[in-house]
Tab-separated table of C-alpha atoms in Angstrom:
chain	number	residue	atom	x	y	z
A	1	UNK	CA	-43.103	81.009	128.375
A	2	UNK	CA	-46.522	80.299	129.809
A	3	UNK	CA	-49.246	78.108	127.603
A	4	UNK	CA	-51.601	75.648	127.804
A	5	UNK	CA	-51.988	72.977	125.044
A	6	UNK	CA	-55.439	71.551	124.099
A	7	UNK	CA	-56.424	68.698	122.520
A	8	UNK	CA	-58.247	68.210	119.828
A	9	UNK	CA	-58.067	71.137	117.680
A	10	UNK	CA	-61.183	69.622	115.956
A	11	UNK	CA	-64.020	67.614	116.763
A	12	UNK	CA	-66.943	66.166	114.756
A	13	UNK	CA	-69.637	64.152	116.488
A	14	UNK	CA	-73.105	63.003	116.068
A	15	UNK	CA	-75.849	64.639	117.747
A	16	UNK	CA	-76.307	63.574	121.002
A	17	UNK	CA	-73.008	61.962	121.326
A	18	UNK	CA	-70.718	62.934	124.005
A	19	UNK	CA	-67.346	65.107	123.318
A	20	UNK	CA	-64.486	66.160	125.385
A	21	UNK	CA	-61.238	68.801	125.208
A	22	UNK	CA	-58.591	68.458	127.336
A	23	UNK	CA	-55.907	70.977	128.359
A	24	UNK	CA	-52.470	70.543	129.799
A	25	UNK	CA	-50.177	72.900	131.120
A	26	UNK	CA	-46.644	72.898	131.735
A	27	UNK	CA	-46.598	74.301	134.938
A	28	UNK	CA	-49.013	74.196	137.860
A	29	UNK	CA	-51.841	76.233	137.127
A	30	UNK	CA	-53.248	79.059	139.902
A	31	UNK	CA	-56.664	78.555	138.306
A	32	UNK	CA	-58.115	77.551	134.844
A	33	UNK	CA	-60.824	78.871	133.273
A	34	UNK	CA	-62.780	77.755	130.427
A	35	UNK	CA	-64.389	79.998	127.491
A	36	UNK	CA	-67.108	79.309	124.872
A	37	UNK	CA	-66.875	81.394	121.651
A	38	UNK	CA	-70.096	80.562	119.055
A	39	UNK	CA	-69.292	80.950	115.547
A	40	UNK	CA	-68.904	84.483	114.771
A	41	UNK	CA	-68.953	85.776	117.994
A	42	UNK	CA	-66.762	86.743	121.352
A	43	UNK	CA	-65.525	84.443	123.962
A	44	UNK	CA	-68.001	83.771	126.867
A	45	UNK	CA	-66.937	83.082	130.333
A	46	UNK	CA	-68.085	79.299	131.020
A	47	UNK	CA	-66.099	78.695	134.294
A	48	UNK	CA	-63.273	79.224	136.364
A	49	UNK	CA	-61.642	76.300	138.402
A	50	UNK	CA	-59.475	76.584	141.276
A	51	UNK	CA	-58.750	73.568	143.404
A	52	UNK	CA	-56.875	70.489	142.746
A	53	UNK	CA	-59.166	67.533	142.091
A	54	UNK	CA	-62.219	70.188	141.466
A	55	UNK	CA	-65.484	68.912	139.765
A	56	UNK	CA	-68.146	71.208	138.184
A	57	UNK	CA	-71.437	70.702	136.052
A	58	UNK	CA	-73.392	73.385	134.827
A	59	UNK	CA	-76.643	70.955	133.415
A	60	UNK	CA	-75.006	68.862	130.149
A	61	UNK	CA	-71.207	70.239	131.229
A	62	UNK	CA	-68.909	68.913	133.034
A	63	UNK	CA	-65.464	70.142	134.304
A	64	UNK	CA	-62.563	68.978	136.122
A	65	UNK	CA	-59.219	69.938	137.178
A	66	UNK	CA	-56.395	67.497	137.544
A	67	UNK	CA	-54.972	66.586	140.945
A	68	UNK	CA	-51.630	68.268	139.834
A	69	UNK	CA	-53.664	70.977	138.525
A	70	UNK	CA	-51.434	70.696	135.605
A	71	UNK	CA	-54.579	69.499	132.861
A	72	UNK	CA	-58.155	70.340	132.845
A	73	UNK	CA	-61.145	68.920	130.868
A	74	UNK	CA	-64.380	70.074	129.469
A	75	UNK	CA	-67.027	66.883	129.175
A	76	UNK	CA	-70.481	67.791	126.996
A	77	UNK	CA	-72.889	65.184	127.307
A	78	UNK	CA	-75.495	64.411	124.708
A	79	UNK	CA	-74.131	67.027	122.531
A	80	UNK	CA	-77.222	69.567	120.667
A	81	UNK	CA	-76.822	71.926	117.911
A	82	UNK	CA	-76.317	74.540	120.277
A	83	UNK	CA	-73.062	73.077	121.536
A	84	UNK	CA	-71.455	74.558	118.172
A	85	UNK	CA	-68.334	76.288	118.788
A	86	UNK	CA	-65.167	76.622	119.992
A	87	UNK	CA	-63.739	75.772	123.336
A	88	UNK	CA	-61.168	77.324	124.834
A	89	UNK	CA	-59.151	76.302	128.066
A	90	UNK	CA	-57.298	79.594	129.965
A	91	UNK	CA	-54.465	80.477	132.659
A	92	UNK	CA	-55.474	83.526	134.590
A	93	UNK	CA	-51.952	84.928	135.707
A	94	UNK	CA	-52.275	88.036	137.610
A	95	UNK	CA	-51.813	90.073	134.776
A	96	UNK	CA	-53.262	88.457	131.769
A	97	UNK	CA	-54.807	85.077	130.526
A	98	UNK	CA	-53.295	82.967	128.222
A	99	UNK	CA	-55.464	81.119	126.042
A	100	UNK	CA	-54.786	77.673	124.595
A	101	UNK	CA	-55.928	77.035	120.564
A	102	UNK	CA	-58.922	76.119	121.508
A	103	UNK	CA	-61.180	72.964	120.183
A	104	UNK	CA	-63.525	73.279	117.343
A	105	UNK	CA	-66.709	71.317	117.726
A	106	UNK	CA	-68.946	70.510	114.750
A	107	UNK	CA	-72.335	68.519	115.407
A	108	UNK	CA	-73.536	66.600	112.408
A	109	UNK	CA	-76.932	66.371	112.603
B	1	UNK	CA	-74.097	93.301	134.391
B	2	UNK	CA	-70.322	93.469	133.437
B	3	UNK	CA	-71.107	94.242	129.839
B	4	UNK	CA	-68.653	95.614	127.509
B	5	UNK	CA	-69.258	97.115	124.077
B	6	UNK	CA	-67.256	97.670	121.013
B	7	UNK	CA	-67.579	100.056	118.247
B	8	UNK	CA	-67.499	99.696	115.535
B	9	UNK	CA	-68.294	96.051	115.065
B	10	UNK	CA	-66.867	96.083	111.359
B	11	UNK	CA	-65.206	98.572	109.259
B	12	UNK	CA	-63.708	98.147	105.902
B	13	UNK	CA	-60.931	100.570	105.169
B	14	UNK	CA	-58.039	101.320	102.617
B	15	UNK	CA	-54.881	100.320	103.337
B	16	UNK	CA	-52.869	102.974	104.742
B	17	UNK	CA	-55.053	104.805	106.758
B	18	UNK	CA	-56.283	104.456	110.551
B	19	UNK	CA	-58.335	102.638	112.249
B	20	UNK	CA	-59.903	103.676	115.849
B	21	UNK	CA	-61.846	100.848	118.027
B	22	UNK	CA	-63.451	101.844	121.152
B	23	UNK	CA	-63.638	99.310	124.119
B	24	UNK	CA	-66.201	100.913	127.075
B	25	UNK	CA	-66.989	98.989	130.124
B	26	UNK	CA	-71.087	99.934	130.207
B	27	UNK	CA	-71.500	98.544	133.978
B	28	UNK	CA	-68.669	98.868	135.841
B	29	UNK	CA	-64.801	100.774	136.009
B	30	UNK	CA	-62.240	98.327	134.801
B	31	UNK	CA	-58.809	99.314	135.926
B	32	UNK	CA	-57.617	96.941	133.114
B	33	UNK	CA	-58.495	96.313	129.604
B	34	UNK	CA	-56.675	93.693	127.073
B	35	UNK	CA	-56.935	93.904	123.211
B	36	UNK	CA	-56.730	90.567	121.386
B	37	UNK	CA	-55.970	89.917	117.775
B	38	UNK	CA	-57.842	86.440	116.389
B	39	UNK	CA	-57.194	85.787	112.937
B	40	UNK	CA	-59.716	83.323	111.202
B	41	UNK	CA	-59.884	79.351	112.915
B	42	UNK	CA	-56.886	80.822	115.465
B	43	UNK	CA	-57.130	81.139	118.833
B	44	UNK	CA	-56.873	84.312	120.781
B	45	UNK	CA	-53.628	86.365	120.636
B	46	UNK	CA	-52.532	88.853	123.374
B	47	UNK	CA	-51.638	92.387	122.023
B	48	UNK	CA	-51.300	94.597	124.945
B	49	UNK	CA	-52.799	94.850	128.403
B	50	UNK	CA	-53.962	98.706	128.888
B	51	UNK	CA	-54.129	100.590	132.415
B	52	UNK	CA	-56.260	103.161	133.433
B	53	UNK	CA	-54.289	106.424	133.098
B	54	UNK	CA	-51.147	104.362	132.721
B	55	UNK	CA	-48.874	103.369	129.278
B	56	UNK	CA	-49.882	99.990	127.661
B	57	UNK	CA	-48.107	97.128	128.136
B	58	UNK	CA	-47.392	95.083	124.785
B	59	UNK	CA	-46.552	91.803	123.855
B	60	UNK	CA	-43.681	90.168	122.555
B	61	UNK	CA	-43.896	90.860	118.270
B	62	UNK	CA	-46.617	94.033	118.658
B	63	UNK	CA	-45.482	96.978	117.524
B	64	UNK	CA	-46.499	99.837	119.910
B	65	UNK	CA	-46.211	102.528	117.136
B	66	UNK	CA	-48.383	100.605	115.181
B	67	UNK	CA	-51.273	99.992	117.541
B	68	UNK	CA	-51.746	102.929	119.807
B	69	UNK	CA	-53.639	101.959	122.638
B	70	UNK	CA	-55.124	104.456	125.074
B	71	UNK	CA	-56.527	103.339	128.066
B	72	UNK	CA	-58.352	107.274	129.020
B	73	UNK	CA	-61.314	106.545	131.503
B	74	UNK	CA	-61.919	103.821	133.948
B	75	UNK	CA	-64.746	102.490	131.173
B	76	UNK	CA	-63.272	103.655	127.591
B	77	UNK	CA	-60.153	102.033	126.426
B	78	UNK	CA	-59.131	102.549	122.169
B	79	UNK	CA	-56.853	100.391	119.979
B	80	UNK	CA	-56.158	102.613	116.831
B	81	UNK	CA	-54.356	100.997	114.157
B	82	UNK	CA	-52.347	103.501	112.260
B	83	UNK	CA	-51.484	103.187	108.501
B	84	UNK	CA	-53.347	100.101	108.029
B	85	UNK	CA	-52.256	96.945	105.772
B	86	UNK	CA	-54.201	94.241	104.269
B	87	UNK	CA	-52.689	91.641	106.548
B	88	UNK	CA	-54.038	93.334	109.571
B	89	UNK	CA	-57.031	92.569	108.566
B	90	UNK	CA	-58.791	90.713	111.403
B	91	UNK	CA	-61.262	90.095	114.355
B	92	UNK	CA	-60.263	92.236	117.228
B	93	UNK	CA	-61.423	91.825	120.612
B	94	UNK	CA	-61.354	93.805	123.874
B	95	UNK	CA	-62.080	92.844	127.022
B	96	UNK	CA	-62.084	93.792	130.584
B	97	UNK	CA	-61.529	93.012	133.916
B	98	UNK	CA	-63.441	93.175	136.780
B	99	UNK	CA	-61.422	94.857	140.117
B	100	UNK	CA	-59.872	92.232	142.693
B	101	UNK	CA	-61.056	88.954	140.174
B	102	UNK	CA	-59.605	86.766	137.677
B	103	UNK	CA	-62.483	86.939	135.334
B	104	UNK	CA	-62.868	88.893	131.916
B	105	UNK	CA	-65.726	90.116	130.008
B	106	UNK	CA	-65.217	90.181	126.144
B	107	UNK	CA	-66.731	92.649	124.040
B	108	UNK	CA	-68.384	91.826	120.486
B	109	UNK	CA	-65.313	92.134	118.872
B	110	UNK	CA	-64.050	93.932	115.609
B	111	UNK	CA	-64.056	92.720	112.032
B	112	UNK	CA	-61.282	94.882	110.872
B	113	UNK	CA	-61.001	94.320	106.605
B	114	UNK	CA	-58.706	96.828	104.965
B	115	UNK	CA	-58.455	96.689	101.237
């Protein structure tokens, strides 16, 4: 069936370092969207990506969809306290999303 | 906009009885609402995809009898889970999709504990 792996499942870093999650699929992917759940809470919409080769940045974020649209990364720069969560990759079919496991990001201060 | 709310946000029951959660869209009409089950450091598990007006459609390994889902209004959507056990204990989530889009707004989510 459909998923979408995602790499690491956990990530420690240093404040102010840099982190990245990656997701692969499979199959080709329609779109991908990307999800930010804060410890204790719901999943927030971060993005949604739907051309090959795409490039985003909202301020310290940075997304990108693979060529094959087949893998997708997520690219925090300068990581703060506030990055704290989990981050999960998604395939929005027509009828549901499938999430991958997400990666768990811990900043040490 | 495109809030949705959940109620209640935790509730502690005894095993064997039921559970109701409520799912409402506050700021729009969402044809289509999805229940997730996320158990602790897990990611985000599919139960069943509810239609306005229309039976819910269940995953694979959800038992429909267990986990009534009624999908009554274009803005309310309810998961009750009947005869509750200690290992259904955990976070449930609701959320709902915006007409003619891919995107979905979560609600707060559930802490369901049952003792």
């Amino acid at each position: 069936g459909q998923q979408v792996m995602q790499i690491p499942q956990y990530q420690h870093v240093q404040e102010g370092e840099d982190f990245t999650t990656y997701c692969n699929s499979s199959t080709t992917l329609s779109n991908i969207q990307w999800y930010k759940q804060r410890p204790g809470g719901h999943p927030v919409f971060l993005i949604q990506l739907v051309k090959s080769g795409e490039v985003k940045k909202q301020k310290r974020l940075t997304f990108q969809f693979g060529e094959a649209k087949k893998n997708s990364s997520l690219h925090i720069t300068a990581t703060q306290t506030t990055d704290v969560g989990t981050y999960f990759c998604a395939d929005p079919t027509d009828d549901k999303i499938i999430f991958g496991k997400g990666t768990r990001l811990h900043i040490l201060p | 906009g495109a809030v949705v709310s959940q109620h209640p946000s935790r509730v502690i029951c005894k095993s064997g009885t039921s559970v109701k959660i409520e799912c409402r869209s506050l700021d729009f009409q969402a044809t289509t609402m999805f229940w997730y089950r996320q158990f602790p450091k897990q990611s985000l598990m599919l139960m069943a995809t509810s239609n306005e007006g229309s039976k819910a459609t269940y995953e694979q390994g959800v038992e429909k009898d267990k986990f009534l889902i009624n999908h009554a209004s274009l803005t309310l959507s309810t998961l009750t889970v009947t005869s509750a056990h200690p290992e259904d204990s955990s976070f449930y989530i609701c959320s709902a999709r915006v007409g003619g889009t891919d995107t979905q707004y979560f609600g707060p989510g559930t802490r369901l504990t049952v003792l």
